[in-house]
Tab-separated table of C-alpha atoms in Angstrom:
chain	number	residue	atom	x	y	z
A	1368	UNK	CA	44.536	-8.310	-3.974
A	1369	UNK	CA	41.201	-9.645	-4.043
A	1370	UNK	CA	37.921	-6.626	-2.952
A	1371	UNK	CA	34.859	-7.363	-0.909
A	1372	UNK	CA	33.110	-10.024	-2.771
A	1373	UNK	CA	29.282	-10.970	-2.410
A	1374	UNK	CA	27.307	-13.641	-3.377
A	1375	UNK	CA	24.817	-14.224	-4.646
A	1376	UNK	CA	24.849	-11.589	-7.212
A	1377	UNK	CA	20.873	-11.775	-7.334
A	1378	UNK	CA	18.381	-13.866	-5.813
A	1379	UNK	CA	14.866	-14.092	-6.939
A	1380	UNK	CA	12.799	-15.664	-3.853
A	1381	UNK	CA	9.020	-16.150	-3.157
A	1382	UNK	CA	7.417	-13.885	-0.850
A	1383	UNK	CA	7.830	-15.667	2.876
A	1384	UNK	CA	10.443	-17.633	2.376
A	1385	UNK	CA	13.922	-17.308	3.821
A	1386	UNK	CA	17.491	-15.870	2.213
A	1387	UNK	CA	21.213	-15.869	3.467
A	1388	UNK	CA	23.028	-13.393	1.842
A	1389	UNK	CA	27.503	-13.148	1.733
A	1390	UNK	CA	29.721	-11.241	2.109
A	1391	UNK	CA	33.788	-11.999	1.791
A	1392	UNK	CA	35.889	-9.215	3.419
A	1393	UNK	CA	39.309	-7.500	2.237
A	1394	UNK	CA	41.410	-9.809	4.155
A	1395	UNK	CA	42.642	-8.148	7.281
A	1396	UNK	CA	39.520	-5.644	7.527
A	1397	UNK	CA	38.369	-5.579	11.180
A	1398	UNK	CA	35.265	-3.425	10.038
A	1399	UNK	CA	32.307	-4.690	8.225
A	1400	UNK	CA	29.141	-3.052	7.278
A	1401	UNK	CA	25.556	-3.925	5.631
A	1402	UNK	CA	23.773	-1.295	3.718
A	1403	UNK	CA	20.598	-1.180	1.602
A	1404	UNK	CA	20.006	0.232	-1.513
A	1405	UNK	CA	16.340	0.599	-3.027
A	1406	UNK	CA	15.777	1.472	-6.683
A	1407	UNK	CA	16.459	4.882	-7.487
A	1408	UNK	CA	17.082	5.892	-3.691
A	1409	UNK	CA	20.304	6.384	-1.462
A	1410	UNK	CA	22.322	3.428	0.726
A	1411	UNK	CA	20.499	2.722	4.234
A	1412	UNK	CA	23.014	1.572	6.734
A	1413	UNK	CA	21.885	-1.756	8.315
A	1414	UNK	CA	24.351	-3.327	10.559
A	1415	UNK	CA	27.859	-2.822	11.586
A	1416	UNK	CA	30.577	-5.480	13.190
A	1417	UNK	CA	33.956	-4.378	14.513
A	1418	UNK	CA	35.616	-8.387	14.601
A	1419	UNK	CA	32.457	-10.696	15.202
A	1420	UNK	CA	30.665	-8.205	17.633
A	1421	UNK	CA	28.116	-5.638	16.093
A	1422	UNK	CA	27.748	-3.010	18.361
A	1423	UNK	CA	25.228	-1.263	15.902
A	1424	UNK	CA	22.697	-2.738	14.644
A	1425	UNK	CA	20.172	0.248	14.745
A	1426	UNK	CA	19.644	-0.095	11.017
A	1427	UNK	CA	18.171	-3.906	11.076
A	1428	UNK	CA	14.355	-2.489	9.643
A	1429	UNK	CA	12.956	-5.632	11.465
A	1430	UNK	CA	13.182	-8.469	13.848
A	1431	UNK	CA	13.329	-10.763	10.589
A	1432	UNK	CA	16.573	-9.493	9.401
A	1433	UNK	CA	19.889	-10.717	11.581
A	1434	UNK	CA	23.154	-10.718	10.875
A	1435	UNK	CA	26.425	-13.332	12.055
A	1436	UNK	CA	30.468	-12.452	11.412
A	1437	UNK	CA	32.816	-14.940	11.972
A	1438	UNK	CA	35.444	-13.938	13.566
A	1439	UNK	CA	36.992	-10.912	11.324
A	1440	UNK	CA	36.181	-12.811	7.972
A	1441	UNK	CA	32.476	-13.452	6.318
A	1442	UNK	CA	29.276	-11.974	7.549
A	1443	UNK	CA	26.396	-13.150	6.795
A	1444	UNK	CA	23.113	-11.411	6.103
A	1445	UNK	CA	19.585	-13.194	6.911
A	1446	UNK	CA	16.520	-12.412	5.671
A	1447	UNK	CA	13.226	-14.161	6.837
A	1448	UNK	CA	10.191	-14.712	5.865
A	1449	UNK	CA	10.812	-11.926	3.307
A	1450	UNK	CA	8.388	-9.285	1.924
A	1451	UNK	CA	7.950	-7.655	-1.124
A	1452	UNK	CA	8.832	-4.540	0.319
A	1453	UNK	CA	12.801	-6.298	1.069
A	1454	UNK	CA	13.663	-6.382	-2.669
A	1455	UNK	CA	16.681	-3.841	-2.929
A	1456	UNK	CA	20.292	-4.337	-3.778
A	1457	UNK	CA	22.186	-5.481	-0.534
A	1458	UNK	CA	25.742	-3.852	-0.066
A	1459	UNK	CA	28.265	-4.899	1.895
A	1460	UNK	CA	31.511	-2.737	2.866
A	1461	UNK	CA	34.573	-3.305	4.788
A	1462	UNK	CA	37.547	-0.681	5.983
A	1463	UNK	CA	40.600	-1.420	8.284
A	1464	UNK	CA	39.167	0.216	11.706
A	1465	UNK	CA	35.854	1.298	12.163
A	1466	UNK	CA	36.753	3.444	14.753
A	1467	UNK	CA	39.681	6.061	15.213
A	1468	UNK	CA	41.004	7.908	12.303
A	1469	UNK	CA	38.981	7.792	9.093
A	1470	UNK	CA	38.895	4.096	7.244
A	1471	UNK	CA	38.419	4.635	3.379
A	1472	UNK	CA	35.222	2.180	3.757
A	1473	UNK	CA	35.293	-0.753	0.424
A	1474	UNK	CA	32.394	-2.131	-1.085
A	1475	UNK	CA	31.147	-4.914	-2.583
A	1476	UNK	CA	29.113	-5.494	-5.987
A	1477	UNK	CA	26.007	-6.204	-4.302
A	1478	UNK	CA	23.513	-8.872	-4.286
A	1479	UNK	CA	20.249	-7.925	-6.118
A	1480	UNK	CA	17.374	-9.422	-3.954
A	1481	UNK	CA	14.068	-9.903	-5.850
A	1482	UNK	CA	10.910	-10.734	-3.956
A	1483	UNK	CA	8.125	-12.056	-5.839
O	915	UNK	CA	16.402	13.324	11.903
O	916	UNK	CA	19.687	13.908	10.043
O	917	UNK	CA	18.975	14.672	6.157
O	918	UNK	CA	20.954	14.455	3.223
O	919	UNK	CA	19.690	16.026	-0.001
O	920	UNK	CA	21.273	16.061	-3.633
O	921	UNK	CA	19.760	16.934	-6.716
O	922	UNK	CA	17.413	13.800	-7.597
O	923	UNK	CA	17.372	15.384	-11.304
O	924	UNK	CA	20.235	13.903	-13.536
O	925	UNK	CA	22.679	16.786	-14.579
O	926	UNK	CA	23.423	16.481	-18.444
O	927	UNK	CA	26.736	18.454	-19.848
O	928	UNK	CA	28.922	18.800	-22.317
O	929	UNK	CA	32.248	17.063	-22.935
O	930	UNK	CA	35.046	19.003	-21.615
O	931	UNK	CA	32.461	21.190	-19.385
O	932	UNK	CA	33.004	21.743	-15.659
O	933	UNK	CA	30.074	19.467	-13.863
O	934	UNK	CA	28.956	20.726	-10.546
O	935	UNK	CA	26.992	18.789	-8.229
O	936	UNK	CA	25.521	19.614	-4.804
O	937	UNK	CA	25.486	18.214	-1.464
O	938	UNK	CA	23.272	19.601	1.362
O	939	UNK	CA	22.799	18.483	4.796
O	940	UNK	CA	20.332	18.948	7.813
O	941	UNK	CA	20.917	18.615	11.626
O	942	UNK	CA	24.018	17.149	11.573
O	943	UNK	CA	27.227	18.413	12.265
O	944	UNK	CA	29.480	15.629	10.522
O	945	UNK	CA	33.325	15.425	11.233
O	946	UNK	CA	33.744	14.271	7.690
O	947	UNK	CA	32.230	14.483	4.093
O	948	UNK	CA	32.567	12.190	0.962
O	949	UNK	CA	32.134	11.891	-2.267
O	950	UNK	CA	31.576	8.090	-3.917
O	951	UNK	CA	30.963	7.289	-7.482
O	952	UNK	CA	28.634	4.343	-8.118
O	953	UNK	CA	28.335	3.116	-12.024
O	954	UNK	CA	25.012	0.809	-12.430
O	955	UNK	CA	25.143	-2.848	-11.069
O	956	UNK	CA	28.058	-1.855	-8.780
O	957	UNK	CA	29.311	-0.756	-5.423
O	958	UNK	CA	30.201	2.881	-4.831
O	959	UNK	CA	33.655	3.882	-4.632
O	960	UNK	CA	35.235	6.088	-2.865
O	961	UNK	CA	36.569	9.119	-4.331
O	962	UNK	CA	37.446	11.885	-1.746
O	963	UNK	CA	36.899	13.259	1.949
O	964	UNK	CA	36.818	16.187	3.235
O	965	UNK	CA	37.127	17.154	7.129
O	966	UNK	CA	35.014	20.060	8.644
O	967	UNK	CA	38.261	22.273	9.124
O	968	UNK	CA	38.760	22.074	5.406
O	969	UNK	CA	37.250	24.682	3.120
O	970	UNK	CA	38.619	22.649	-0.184
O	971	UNK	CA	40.056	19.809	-1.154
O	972	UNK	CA	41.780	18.635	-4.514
O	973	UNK	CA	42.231	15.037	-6.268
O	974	UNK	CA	43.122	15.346	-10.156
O	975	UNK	CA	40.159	17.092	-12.283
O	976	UNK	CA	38.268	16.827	-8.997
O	977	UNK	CA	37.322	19.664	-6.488
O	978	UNK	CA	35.036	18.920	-3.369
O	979	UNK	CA	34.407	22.264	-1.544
O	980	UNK	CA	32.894	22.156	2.554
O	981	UNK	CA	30.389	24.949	3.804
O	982	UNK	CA	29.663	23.919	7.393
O	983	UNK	CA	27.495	27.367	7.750
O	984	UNK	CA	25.624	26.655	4.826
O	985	UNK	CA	25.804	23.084	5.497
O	986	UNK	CA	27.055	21.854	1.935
O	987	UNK	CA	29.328	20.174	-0.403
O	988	UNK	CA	29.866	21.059	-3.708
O	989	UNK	CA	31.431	18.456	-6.057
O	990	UNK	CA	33.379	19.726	-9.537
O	991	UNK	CA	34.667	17.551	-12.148
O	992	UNK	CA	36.597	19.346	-14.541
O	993	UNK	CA	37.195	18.972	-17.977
O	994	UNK	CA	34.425	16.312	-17.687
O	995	UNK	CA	34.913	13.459	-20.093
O	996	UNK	CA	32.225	10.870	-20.974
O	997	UNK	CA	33.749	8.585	-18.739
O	998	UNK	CA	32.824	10.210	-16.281
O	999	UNK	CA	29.220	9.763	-16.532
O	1000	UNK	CA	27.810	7.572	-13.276
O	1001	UNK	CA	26.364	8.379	-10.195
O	1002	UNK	CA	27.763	10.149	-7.441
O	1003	UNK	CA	26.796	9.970	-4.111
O	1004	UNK	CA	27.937	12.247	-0.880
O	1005	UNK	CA	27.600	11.104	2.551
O	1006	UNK	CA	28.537	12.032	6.033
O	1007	UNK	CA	29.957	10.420	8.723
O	1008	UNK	CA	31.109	10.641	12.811
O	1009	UNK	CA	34.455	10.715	12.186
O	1010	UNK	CA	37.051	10.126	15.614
O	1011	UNK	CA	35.718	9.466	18.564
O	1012	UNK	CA	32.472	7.538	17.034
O	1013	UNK	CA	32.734	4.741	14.048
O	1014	UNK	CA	32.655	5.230	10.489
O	1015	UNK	CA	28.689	4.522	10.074
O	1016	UNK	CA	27.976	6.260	6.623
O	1017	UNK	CA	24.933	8.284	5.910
O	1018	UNK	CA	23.927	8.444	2.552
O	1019	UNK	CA	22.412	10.751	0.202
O	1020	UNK	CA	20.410	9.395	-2.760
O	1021	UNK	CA	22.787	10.554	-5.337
O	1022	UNK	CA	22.784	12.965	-8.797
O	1023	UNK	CA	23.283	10.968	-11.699
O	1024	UNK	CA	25.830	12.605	-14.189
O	1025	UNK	CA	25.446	11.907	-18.398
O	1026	UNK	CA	28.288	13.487	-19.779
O	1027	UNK	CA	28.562	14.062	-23.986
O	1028	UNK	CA	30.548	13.631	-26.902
């Protein structure tokens, strides 16, 4: 069956302006998450949903980034006014359960986010 | 704050060579640990977990070992093949009773050669 998918797979925006970024679920996943992943450096955990709620978002660096789920299908990632300092590669994973007994999480390819 | 650390240097071995690579952790007391790989342009996958009750655990050519007194992981290919050159990451999480929010280190990137 199909894996996570993302899109775009890179986006080259101007400094202020505003992105959406996708992510497509393993159908029947009730567990989403958003990580970050800057050049050289390790994956920072952004946001997580369990259906459409997020009851974690501590990882949002800023009141410009928000996230949407709909339902227990595609998220969403927003990004405004971006900065320079936002260009990373964006990940996006998905497991059966986020909670309870460990759930092998899947990733996504990433979407490469350049800020000019 | 909870730390992760793994060797930020890229570990360069032989074909057919044993590759060890190491995990350490700080201030955390994680249910779980894991091992991902992550080749360039790509998400990680996941390879193994280990719980905290487990001193070893096998997959294949791989070995991931759990020290929760010394607070480490290591991580043994064997018989390492060129193949199995990438990136490999190790990361904690809450296991039961919390959610399975991932913490991440920054990864050791293996070259592995004819």
């Amino acid at each position: 069956g199909a894996g996570v998918s993302q899109s775009p797979s890179n986006k080259v925006t101007e400094k202020g302006k505003d992105v959406e970024l996708r992510c497509d679920p393993i159908s029947g996943h009730t567990a989403l998450y958003w990580y970050r992943q800057r050049l050289g450096q390790g994956l920072e955990f952004l946001i997580y949903f369990q259906g459409n709620s997020a009851p974690d978002k501590s990882g949002l660096p800023s009141d410009r980034f928000s996230a949407e789920r709909t339902g227990e299908s595609v998220s969403t990632l927003t990004i405004q006014r971006t900065q320079q300092e936002d260009s990373a590669v964006y990940l996006c994973a998905s497991s059966l359960s986020g909670s309870g007994s460990y759930n092998e999480q899947f990733f996504g390819p990433g979407t490469r986010l350049t800020v000019l | 704050s909870q730390k992760i650390e793994q060797n930020s240097e890229a570990l360069n071995i032989q074909e057919g060579k044993t590759a060890t690579l190491t995990c350490n952790y700080t201030n955390y007391s994680p249910a779980y640990l894991q091992w991902y790989r992550q080749d360039p342009g790509r998400g990680p996958v996941f390879l193994l977990l280990i719980r905290e009750n487990e001193k070893e655990k096998r997959k294949e050519r791989l070995k991931v070992t759990f020290d929760t007194t010394l607070k480490q992981s290591l991580f043994h290919i064997t018989a390492s093949q060129p193949a199995d050159s990438a990136t490999y990451l190790c990361a904690l999480d809450r296991g039961p009773g919390g959610y399975n929010k991932l913490i991440f280190g920054a990864g050791t990137r293996l070259a592995v050669h004819p």
